[in-house]
Short mmCIF file of C-alpha atoms in Angstrom, two decimals:
data_model
loop_
_atom_site.label_atom_id
_atom_site.label_comp_id
_atom_site.label_asym_id
_atom_site.label_seq_id
_atom_site.Cartn_x
_atom_site.Cartn_y
_atom_site.Cartn_z
CA MET A 1 -13.11 -4.40 9.96
CA THR A 2 -15.78 -1.85 9.03
CA ASN A 3 -17.27 1.29 10.52
CA GLU A 4 -21.01 1.67 10.45
CA THR A 5 -22.83 4.81 9.32
CA PRO A 6 -21.91 7.79 11.52
CA ILE A 7 -24.49 8.79 14.08
CA ALA A 8 -25.14 11.89 16.13
CA ALA A 9 -22.50 12.68 18.73
CA ALA A 10 -23.14 11.64 22.31
CA THR A 11 -24.24 14.21 24.83
CA GLU A 12 -22.45 15.08 28.06
CA ASP A 13 -22.59 12.45 30.80
CA THR A 14 -24.52 9.97 28.65
CA TRP A 15 -23.34 7.01 26.65
CA GLN A 16 -24.71 6.63 23.13
CA PRO A 17 -24.20 4.01 20.39
CA ASP A 18 -20.91 4.53 18.57
CA VAL A 19 -20.04 4.44 14.86
CA LEU A 20 -18.23 1.12 15.42
CA GLY A 21 -21.56 -0.59 16.01
CA GLU A 22 -22.64 -3.21 18.50
CA GLY A 23 -20.49 -3.38 21.60
CA TYR A 24 -19.21 0.20 21.36
CA GLU A 25 -20.53 3.38 22.94
CA GLN A 26 -19.32 6.98 22.99
CA ARG A 27 -19.59 9.87 25.41
CA THR A 28 -18.81 13.51 24.72
CA ILE A 29 -16.49 15.39 27.09
CA PRO A 30 -17.20 19.14 26.71
CA LEU A 31 -14.09 21.29 27.01
CA GLY A 32 -15.50 24.80 26.56
CA ALA A 33 -14.05 27.55 24.41
CA ASP A 34 -11.05 26.63 22.28
CA PRO A 35 -7.94 28.51 23.48
CA ASP A 36 -6.87 28.50 19.81
CA GLY A 37 -9.97 30.42 18.79
CA GLU A 38 -11.97 27.80 16.88
CA GLY A 39 -15.23 27.82 18.79
CA THR A 40 -16.28 25.22 21.35
CA VAL A 41 -14.23 22.06 21.60
CA VAL A 42 -15.03 18.57 22.85
CA ALA A 43 -13.27 15.26 23.26
CA THR A 44 -14.99 11.90 22.79
CA LEU A 45 -14.54 8.86 25.00
CA VAL A 46 -15.36 5.45 23.50
CA ARG A 47 -15.87 2.27 25.49
CA TYR A 48 -16.09 -1.40 24.57
CA THR A 49 -19.11 -2.80 26.37
CA ALA A 50 -18.56 -6.56 26.05
CA PRO A 51 -18.55 -8.20 29.50
CA VAL A 52 -15.11 -8.67 31.03
CA PRO A 53 -15.56 -11.11 33.93
CA ASP A 54 -13.14 -10.56 36.79
CA ALA A 55 -11.54 -7.53 35.11
CA THR A 56 -8.18 -6.69 36.66
CA SER A 57 -7.48 -3.38 34.94
CA ALA A 58 -8.73 -0.82 32.46
CA VAL A 59 -6.94 0.60 29.45
CA LEU A 60 -7.21 4.03 27.83
CA TYR A 61 -6.04 4.29 24.22
CA VAL A 62 -4.98 7.57 22.55
CA HIS A 63 -4.53 7.88 18.77
CA GLY A 64 -1.98 9.79 16.70
CA PHE A 65 -2.10 12.54 14.06
CA THR A 66 -4.56 11.98 11.18
CA ASP A 67 -6.11 9.22 13.22
CA TYR A 68 -8.95 8.23 15.52
CA PHE A 69 -9.97 5.07 17.34
CA PHE A 70 -11.28 2.36 15.00
CA GLN A 71 -9.10 -0.65 15.97
CA LYS A 72 -11.78 -3.00 17.26
CA HIS A 73 -9.34 -5.90 17.32
CA LEU A 74 -7.23 -3.99 19.86
CA ALA A 75 -10.21 -3.52 22.18
CA GLU A 76 -11.16 -7.18 21.84
CA HIS A 77 -7.63 -8.34 22.58
CA PHE A 78 -7.43 -6.28 25.76
CA ALA A 79 -10.87 -7.47 26.85
CA GLY A 80 -9.71 -11.05 26.37
CA ARG A 81 -6.90 -10.33 28.82
CA GLY A 82 -9.25 -8.96 31.48
CA TYR A 83 -9.04 -5.25 30.66
CA ARG A 84 -12.00 -2.88 30.41
CA PHE A 85 -11.25 -0.95 27.22
CA TYR A 86 -11.68 2.78 26.53
CA ALA A 87 -10.32 5.05 23.81
CA LEU A 88 -10.16 8.83 23.52
CA ASP A 89 -10.60 10.90 20.37
CA LEU A 90 -8.83 14.14 21.31
CA ARG A 91 -10.24 17.59 20.57
CA LYS A 92 -10.73 18.30 16.84
CA CYS A 93 -9.87 14.67 16.04
CA GLY A 94 -12.14 11.96 14.62
CA ARG A 95 -15.46 11.94 16.44
CA SER A 96 -14.53 15.23 18.12
CA GLN A 97 -14.22 17.28 14.92
CA ARG A 98 -16.72 20.10 14.59
CA PRO A 99 -17.50 22.30 11.56
CA GLY A 100 -15.06 25.17 11.06
CA GLN A 101 -12.29 23.58 13.13
CA THR A 102 -8.82 22.71 11.84
CA PRO A 103 -8.43 18.93 12.28
CA HIS A 104 -5.95 18.00 15.00
CA TYR A 105 -4.79 21.60 15.48
CA VAL A 106 -3.47 22.76 18.84
CA SER A 107 -0.82 25.40 19.47
CA ASP A 108 0.37 23.74 22.68
CA LEU A 109 0.30 20.06 23.62
CA VAL A 110 -0.58 21.09 27.19
CA ARG A 111 -4.09 21.71 25.86
CA TYR A 112 -4.66 17.95 25.88
CA ASP A 113 -4.10 17.65 29.63
CA GLU A 114 -7.73 18.52 30.32
CA GLU A 115 -9.35 15.73 28.31
CA LEU A 116 -6.73 13.19 29.37
CA SER A 117 -7.32 13.89 33.05
CA ARG A 118 -11.08 13.86 32.65
CA ALA A 119 -11.04 10.66 30.63
CA VAL A 120 -8.93 8.86 33.24
CA ARG A 121 -11.24 10.13 35.95
CA ILE A 122 -14.31 8.77 34.12
CA VAL A 123 -12.64 5.40 33.59
CA ARG A 124 -11.64 5.20 37.25
CA GLU A 125 -15.12 6.19 38.43
CA GLU A 126 -16.77 3.60 36.20
CA THR A 127 -14.44 0.70 36.83
CA GLY A 128 -12.61 1.32 40.10
CA LEU A 129 -9.60 -0.30 38.39
CA PRO A 130 -6.01 0.78 37.73
CA VAL A 131 -5.56 2.28 34.27
CA LEU A 132 -3.01 1.23 31.67
CA LEU A 133 -2.32 3.93 29.08
CA ASN A 134 -1.77 2.95 25.44
CA ALA A 135 -0.91 5.41 22.66
CA HIS A 136 0.24 5.52 19.05
CA SER A 137 2.59 7.93 17.24
CA THR A 138 1.78 11.56 18.22
CA GLY A 139 -0.28 10.19 21.10
CA GLY A 140 2.95 8.51 22.19
CA LEU A 141 4.47 11.98 22.63
CA VAL A 142 1.40 13.60 24.18
CA LEU A 143 0.96 11.00 26.93
CA PRO A 144 4.54 11.01 28.32
CA LEU A 145 4.55 14.82 28.46
CA TRP A 146 1.24 14.80 30.32
CA LEU A 147 2.40 12.06 32.70
CA ASP A 148 5.57 14.01 33.47
CA ARG A 149 3.52 17.09 34.40
CA LEU A 150 1.15 14.93 36.41
CA GLN A 151 3.98 13.16 38.22
CA ARG A 152 5.54 16.48 39.25
CA THR A 153 2.26 17.95 40.54
CA GLU A 154 0.18 15.05 41.88
CA GLY A 155 1.98 11.78 41.20
CA VAL A 156 0.57 9.31 38.70
CA ALA A 157 -0.12 6.76 41.43
CA ALA A 158 -2.76 9.13 42.80
CA GLN A 159 -4.58 8.80 39.48
CA GLY A 160 -4.42 5.01 39.50
CA ILE A 161 -2.22 4.80 36.39
CA SER A 162 -0.28 1.54 36.28
CA GLY A 163 1.76 1.52 33.08
CA LEU A 164 2.35 2.89 29.61
CA VAL A 165 2.39 1.10 26.24
CA LEU A 166 3.62 3.19 23.32
CA ASN A 167 3.21 2.03 19.73
CA SER A 168 5.74 3.79 17.45
CA PRO A 169 5.85 7.01 19.50
CA TRP A 170 6.90 10.24 17.76
CA PHE A 171 10.00 11.25 19.73
CA ASP A 172 11.86 13.41 17.18
CA LEU A 173 11.50 15.08 13.81
CA GLN A 174 12.34 12.63 11.05
CA GLY A 175 14.37 13.61 7.99
CA PRO A 176 17.80 15.21 7.37
CA PRO A 177 19.68 16.73 10.33
CA TYR A 178 19.02 20.31 9.20
CA TYR A 179 15.29 19.72 9.80
CA ARG A 180 16.12 19.52 13.50
CA THR A 181 18.39 22.61 13.54
CA VAL A 182 17.74 25.35 11.00
CA GLY A 183 14.39 23.81 10.13
CA THR A 184 13.21 23.84 13.73
CA ALA A 185 14.23 27.50 14.12
CA LEU A 186 12.15 28.29 11.03
CA ILE A 187 9.20 26.28 12.35
CA ASN A 188 9.42 28.12 15.65
CA GLY A 189 9.29 31.53 13.98
CA LEU A 190 6.57 30.74 11.45
CA GLY A 191 4.59 28.88 14.10
CA ARG A 192 4.22 32.16 15.98
CA VAL A 193 3.31 34.46 13.10
CA ARG A 194 1.68 32.08 10.58
CA ALA A 195 0.35 29.41 12.90
CA LYS A 196 -2.45 28.09 10.66
CA SER A 197 -0.42 28.17 7.44
CA ARG A 198 0.33 24.82 5.84
CA LEU A 199 3.79 23.44 5.48
CA PRO A 200 4.74 22.99 1.84
CA GLY A 201 4.79 19.49 0.47
CA GLY A 202 2.64 16.76 1.97
CA GLY A 203 0.10 14.70 0.12
CA VAL A 204 2.06 11.44 0.47
CA ASN A 205 -0.38 8.54 0.75
CA THR A 206 2.13 5.68 1.08
CA TYR A 207 1.15 4.72 4.62
CA GLY A 208 -2.58 5.20 4.08
CA SER A 209 -2.46 3.08 0.95
CA SER A 210 -0.82 0.26 2.88
CA LEU A 211 -3.74 0.26 5.34
CA HIS A 212 -7.07 1.05 3.70
CA THR A 213 -9.22 -1.37 1.71
CA SER A 214 -9.70 1.23 -1.03
CA ALA A 215 -5.99 0.87 -1.85
CA SER A 216 -3.74 -2.04 -0.82
CA GLY A 217 -4.75 -2.63 2.79
CA GLU A 218 -7.16 -4.73 4.85
CA TRP A 219 -8.62 -2.05 7.13
CA ASP A 220 -11.85 -0.14 6.51
CA TYR A 221 -12.12 3.17 8.35
CA ASP A 222 -13.58 6.64 7.82
CA LEU A 223 -11.46 8.50 5.27
CA ASP A 224 -12.97 11.82 6.38
CA TRP A 225 -11.38 11.24 9.78
CA LYS A 226 -8.23 9.52 8.52
CA PRO A 227 -7.45 10.60 4.93
CA LEU A 228 -5.10 8.42 2.92
CA ALA A 229 -2.61 11.26 2.46
CA GLY A 230 -3.12 12.72 5.94
CA TYR A 231 -4.26 16.18 7.00
CA PRO A 232 -2.16 19.23 6.15
CA VAL A 233 0.53 20.00 8.72
CA ARG A 234 0.28 23.53 10.17
CA PHE A 235 3.28 25.56 11.38
CA GLY A 236 1.71 26.29 14.78
CA TRP A 237 0.96 22.64 15.41
CA LEU A 238 4.44 21.52 14.36
CA ARG A 239 5.94 24.20 16.60
CA ALA A 240 4.02 22.63 19.52
CA ILE A 241 5.35 19.20 18.52
CA ARG A 242 8.95 20.43 18.39
CA GLN A 243 8.56 22.04 21.81
CA GLY A 244 7.29 18.69 23.06
CA HIS A 245 10.26 16.91 21.52
CA ALA A 246 12.66 19.32 23.22
CA ARG A 247 11.00 18.73 26.58
CA LEU A 248 11.23 14.96 26.12
CA HIS A 249 14.90 15.15 25.16
CA ARG A 250 15.70 16.95 28.42
CA GLY A 251 14.30 13.95 30.29
CA LEU A 252 10.89 13.13 31.72
CA ASP A 253 9.53 11.17 34.65
CA VAL A 254 6.40 9.36 33.51
CA GLY A 255 6.11 7.66 36.89
CA VAL A 256 5.34 4.15 35.60
CA PRO A 257 7.06 1.37 33.61
CA ALA A 258 6.78 1.72 29.84
CA LEU A 259 6.78 -0.64 26.87
CA ILE A 260 7.76 0.78 23.47
CA LEU A 261 6.87 -1.25 20.39
CA ARG A 262 8.33 -0.19 17.05
CA SER A 263 9.10 -1.57 13.64
CA LYS A 264 12.59 -2.91 13.09
CA LEU A 265 13.02 -0.88 9.90
CA THR A 266 12.18 2.53 8.44
CA THR A 267 11.58 2.94 4.71
CA PHE A 268 10.68 6.44 3.56
CA MET A 269 8.95 6.27 0.18
CA ARG A 270 6.61 8.63 -1.70
CA ARG A 271 4.62 5.90 -3.44
CA TYR A 272 3.21 2.66 -2.14
CA GLY A 273 5.25 -0.48 -2.71
CA PRO A 274 5.73 -3.83 -0.94
CA ALA A 275 8.23 -2.31 1.52
CA ALA A 276 5.40 -0.20 2.97
CA ASP A 277 3.83 -3.37 4.35
CA VAL A 278 6.87 -4.45 6.37
CA SER A 279 8.41 -1.21 7.66
CA ASP A 280 7.62 2.15 9.23
CA THR A 281 7.11 4.64 6.39
CA VAL A 282 6.29 7.54 8.74
CA LEU A 283 8.89 7.73 11.53
CA ASP A 284 12.59 6.97 11.89
CA VAL A 285 12.74 3.98 14.23
CA ARG A 286 16.34 4.85 15.18
CA GLN A 287 15.03 8.03 16.78
CA ILE A 288 12.46 6.03 18.75
CA GLN A 289 15.25 3.80 20.00
CA ARG A 290 17.49 6.75 20.85
CA TRP A 291 15.00 8.77 22.89
CA SER A 292 13.00 6.05 24.65
CA GLY A 293 15.37 6.23 27.62
CA CYS A 294 14.16 9.77 28.29
CA LEU A 295 10.90 8.54 29.80
CA GLY A 296 12.58 8.31 33.18
CA GLN A 297 11.27 4.98 34.44
CA ARG A 298 11.95 1.32 33.61
CA THR A 299 11.55 1.07 29.85
CA THR A 300 11.36 -1.98 27.61
CA ILE A 301 11.90 -1.44 23.86
CA VAL A 302 10.84 -4.16 21.43
CA PRO A 303 11.55 -3.94 17.69
CA VAL A 304 8.94 -5.96 15.80
CA GLU A 305 10.15 -7.51 12.55
CA GLY A 306 7.94 -6.60 9.59
CA ALA A 307 5.78 -4.07 11.45
CA ARG A 308 4.11 -1.04 9.94
CA HIS A 309 4.05 2.37 11.61
CA ASP A 310 1.08 1.21 13.68
CA VAL A 311 2.40 -2.18 14.73
CA PHE A 312 -1.14 -3.38 15.50
CA LEU A 313 -2.20 -2.65 11.91
CA SER A 314 0.58 -4.82 10.50
CA SER A 315 -0.06 -8.05 8.61
CA ALA A 316 -1.71 -10.80 10.65
CA PRO A 317 1.47 -12.76 11.55
CA VAL A 318 3.30 -9.58 12.57
CA ARG A 319 0.51 -8.18 14.71
CA LYS A 320 0.22 -11.61 16.36
CA GLN A 321 3.86 -11.25 17.34
CA ALA A 322 3.28 -7.66 18.52
CA PHE A 323 0.38 -8.80 20.71
CA ALA A 324 2.54 -11.61 22.11
CA GLU A 325 5.28 -9.13 23.02
CA MET A 326 2.78 -6.83 24.69
CA ASP A 327 1.15 -9.71 26.56
CA ALA A 328 4.50 -10.86 27.94
CA TRP A 329 5.18 -7.36 29.20
CA LEU A 330 1.68 -7.04 30.68
CA ASP A 331 2.25 -10.30 32.57
CA TRP A 332 5.42 -8.79 34.01
CA LEU A 333 3.65 -5.51 34.80
CA HIS A 334 0.92 -7.32 36.70
CA GLY A 335 3.51 -9.07 38.85
CA HIS A 336 5.49 -5.86 39.27
CA GLY A 337 2.42 -3.86 40.25
CA THR A 338 1.11 -6.41 42.74
CA GLY A 339 4.40 -6.94 44.47
CA GLU A 340 5.03 -10.34 42.92
CA GLY A 341 8.40 -9.28 41.65
CA GLY A 342 9.69 -10.29 38.27
CA VAL A 343 12.12 -8.92 35.77
CA ALA A 344 11.01 -6.80 32.80
CA PRO A 345 11.15 -8.81 29.59
CA SER A 346 14.01 -7.81 27.30
#
């Protein structure tokens, strides 16, 4: 998988060729002045343009931290199942980065509500189809929080949202217990007074090295948009994440059935080794298991043996299994959503 040479960003209300090449287009969603004081912000919607005869649904994909949409095989798989595929690069992320902005920085996850709502509206206007939401890692925290707010104010059914697929969602702060107690109190304080300051440490490229062709992986993507060792973590951003975690832990109502895919094993390691190819080196999968029940609707959790942090970037046999698990759940969701009954796969 390769990305082609970057091109100029799309303009508002027009679709332009995307960096992924033939079959992909992008459209800028202007968001106005940044509430966090970094100029004008935009989001970028990407669509897969291959014909999908008799499409039954659309899907909107949302990436995680130090990430953007490049997974062409994911778009092609969904299209093969009759889904019109779209992906969103959030403000200051990937295609949406602008000079002088701190990559991925927001001081409140509520900021993302605007581009999520507008992206869903564009997808609905273009396709007239129900929308399945799909997210990875930090996106897997952002989407449930947004859906909970949407459910309480408008109801997700009013937006045509049919289901939620989360790929290794970030539901808690990994590491020793004191990170989640004393550490969180420290993050909260520093996040207010030194919001843009970097957390000490970082620079671990284990996960990136397991993915990218320049190291030990099979995937070719833009290292300016997804550095091997990740972007620096800022106190203000992590404060927003911890506030999101706390809200999740009190219980949400996402309004739709959810599938959670995760690796079966976590292996934290500072240098790349073979274990990085068969386990989650970023998040604690036990935390994903523990907090998935807080989504508030029917939830199916599937551990995938040998999966990486992004289960759909795992080795070929493992991602084949991950796609099979998702497909089985999508078959159930289709029957559930159309009144055909069925029991959620276990």
